[in-house]
Amino acid sequence: MKALALALLALGASAFAEEKYAPMHRLTWDEYAGTLSHWRKTYPKLVAIETREMSGLTMPVFLLKITDGSVPDADKQVCLITTLHCGPERSGATGALALTEWLLGDDPLAVETRRRQIVLVMPIVNPLAMFHTDRFRNEHGVDPYTGLAPDGKRWDVKALALRKPEEAPELAAVLSVIDEYKPEVHADLHGTGLQEYALDQLGARRMYQGQILTEITGSAYSNYALRPWDWRVTEEMIAAGRDAGFPSDRFEADAQRTFTGPELAPLGAKLWHGAPLFYSAHYGYAKYHTMILTQEVAWEQSVVARMQGLLRIGNAPWGEERTAGYPVNRVKHFIGHFVTAYGSTAAKRRASRVELWEKQNGFVLGLLYPQTDGRDSFVLATSAAAKTAAASDATIERFRQTGPELKLTMDQTTPAPEGAKIEHGIGFRLRLPYRSPAKLAVQLNGTPLAQSAKDGFESWFADGFTQVQVNVPPAKAAATDLFFVSCTYEPDEKRTTGWMPPAAVQAQNATAKADATPATFTDVAYGAHFRQTMDVWLTPSPRPAPVVFYIHGGGWGAQDKTDIHQHLDLRGLLDAGISVASINYRFLADANAAQVSPPLQWPLHDAARALQFLRAHAAAWHLDKARIAASGVSAGGCSSLWLAMHDDMADPRSADPIARESTRVIFTATKAPQPSLDPQQLVEWIPNSNYGGHAFGYVGKTRPETFAPFLANRERHLADLRLYSPIAHASADDPPAFVICPKQDKPPVKGESQTDSSHSAVLGLMLQATLQPLGIKCELRYENDGLPGEPSLQEALLRALK
Ligand SMILES: [Zn+2]
């Protein structure tokens, strides 16, 4: 009983398997040839059938040409459908037959497609494989899809030639069709198969119901390079399949992986496994700019649906285009500008496309740079002479001079042009980033163009751009080797660029004042280090102008030359006939890194050098060398006082003309400066002093942390203090000084601790006590000093220099 039950169970399972996975009908040669013959007889005006080559000596490789014979061919798109892998991938071939059946029928899309297109179908490229061997290869061992043969790949990719084509008649048949028709699109259909198994392993399982594969649209799993260049084409096909109930895989998108490639090898397993290889379907792309695609087919009705999605594209204008057909007319590009096919019919555009595609290797493209609002340009040189001439072409130069562009930039990736004349006309596509620009004017080589699809330009809004298509007819195109398309327009929308920081930050940085008074020269280098630069504002004065020489604060380790706007009103100075320079200088950290000791000498010597550099440019910049005042805040004030009190550092015998210039100034106006850096002196003036250790090489997190060892080791620094502490240089020939300490919170008294010991008015008081006995005027102002007026650096500088 037990045995019987088990036997019955086994029988039941087997019956289920037989029912669900029953053998599928295996198409015979006679059925295939008979079907084609039947179609030819039934639809004589719709289909023509040719034999292109013989497979296995006796089986023709058929080509079906499907189109409405009552409509002239001149304006028809050409779509080629092949099955380069048929044999074991049977569903691709039977899918092509199902598609043909639909194409010959009454469906309105089929009728429309026959009117607008020539659909070339090679349903069974490799009949030997399909009907006899179930292998990929033909009788000579050549796989038409890959070009692989026992002696290696048959493709010479550079020459686009097949070695021993007589041994690959099936593939030669496909290539002959591509050469004859130069199709707009070539779809190669693949499918499921049992190719892993030898014939004697297959037995009855040559094909059975239920063998499927994950369908993919646009690409094969074996070679991701065989796909439409425009993913929108693929998406339309996917949508058509999905609407019919057949979902598609989207290769790397669904796998969520980016491509692989030789340089990415170390990332190996993290990349998408598809790889770009040269397979036979690349032939049409390489020779004729044919859009190629492959499909994996599990169900015939799925590929019929997805191919309907493709064929529909060929019947109507694509995307941003105006003429019906597949998106194949752009043959060369440079930064979003395109060379396009020319022609009023599909056949003329095809001839132009193929010609330009062939010659584009020698086209050099360019445009005026930077790209500028309200203007666009596009240059094509088709000869080496034209490429050279473009650099100095008068028309291009004239246009450039009407705008702010700096130069003509040419694509450097193109090899030397070959000087080929263009016979079939040419087009150019520019795209303006506005919906309805006003006063659109387009010129070709300086001659205004009229609106014309034949000889002129067209413009329309599509895909977010105003598309500008320039059409150059054959006679005009053949007459020149340099094409310069220029375009001007007024944008219908004002778009500004330049992100602005929050209002509070702008207020703190005097951003509005800075923007309102741009420097005449920015980042003028006075030394080799990136910090050795200055900004210069020149006043338009008839006489050589006096100068404010400004040194920013920040403890010689922070801020930059733009902080001048927080302390001075440059517009006011310029209006008063005063020119201004504001400098950057090397920081203490830069000097420490270079092991310069004490580090302070770098910012101080940079200030001196920058001042000499400014004087050396006095003639060029119309400056009065004899009327230069130094100004600065905090550490910048210290540097200013050091310059003012130091003897002239000019070296009259130097070979360097800049070094021969004077470092003297006639006045200083400083805010909260440090007149002394001697730690002993500082604690005598202000007991809680802590400033200066960092300037002599002490590194720490806080000023007190660096000051204590500085004070303790003072003896070691005496020589340096004599060199770099400003008042160590005080003498009777020093210029008058103005010092302001705006944040002083109590009357300044020597020997009292201060809230801000580094910026206290006591420091100004001590400067005054040093200079006044020498007969030098030193004005000190601070908050609530009881004196009249509203003192400022600005006012002091105006008084001194005006
Ligand atoms: Zn395949």
Tab-separated table of N, CA and C and ligand atoms in Angstrom, residues 85 89 145 190, ligand 1:
chain	number	residue	atom	x	y	z
A	85	HIS	N	21.353	36.386	-32.196
A	85	HIS	CA	21.643	35.253	-31.305
A	85	HIS	C	20.667	34.105	-31.480
A	89	GLU	N	18.443	31.008	-28.533
A	89	GLU	CA	17.595	32.088	-28.007
A	89	GLU	C	16.355	32.204	-28.896
A	145	TYR	N	26.412	37.298	-33.292
A	145	TYR	CA	26.150	38.382	-32.310
A	145	TYR	C	27.445	39.016	-31.821
A	190	HIS	N	16.933	39.179	-28.430
A	190	HIS	CA	17.505	37.983	-27.791
A	190	HIS	C	16.409	37.281	-27.012
B	1	ZN	ZN	21.613	36.683	-26.639
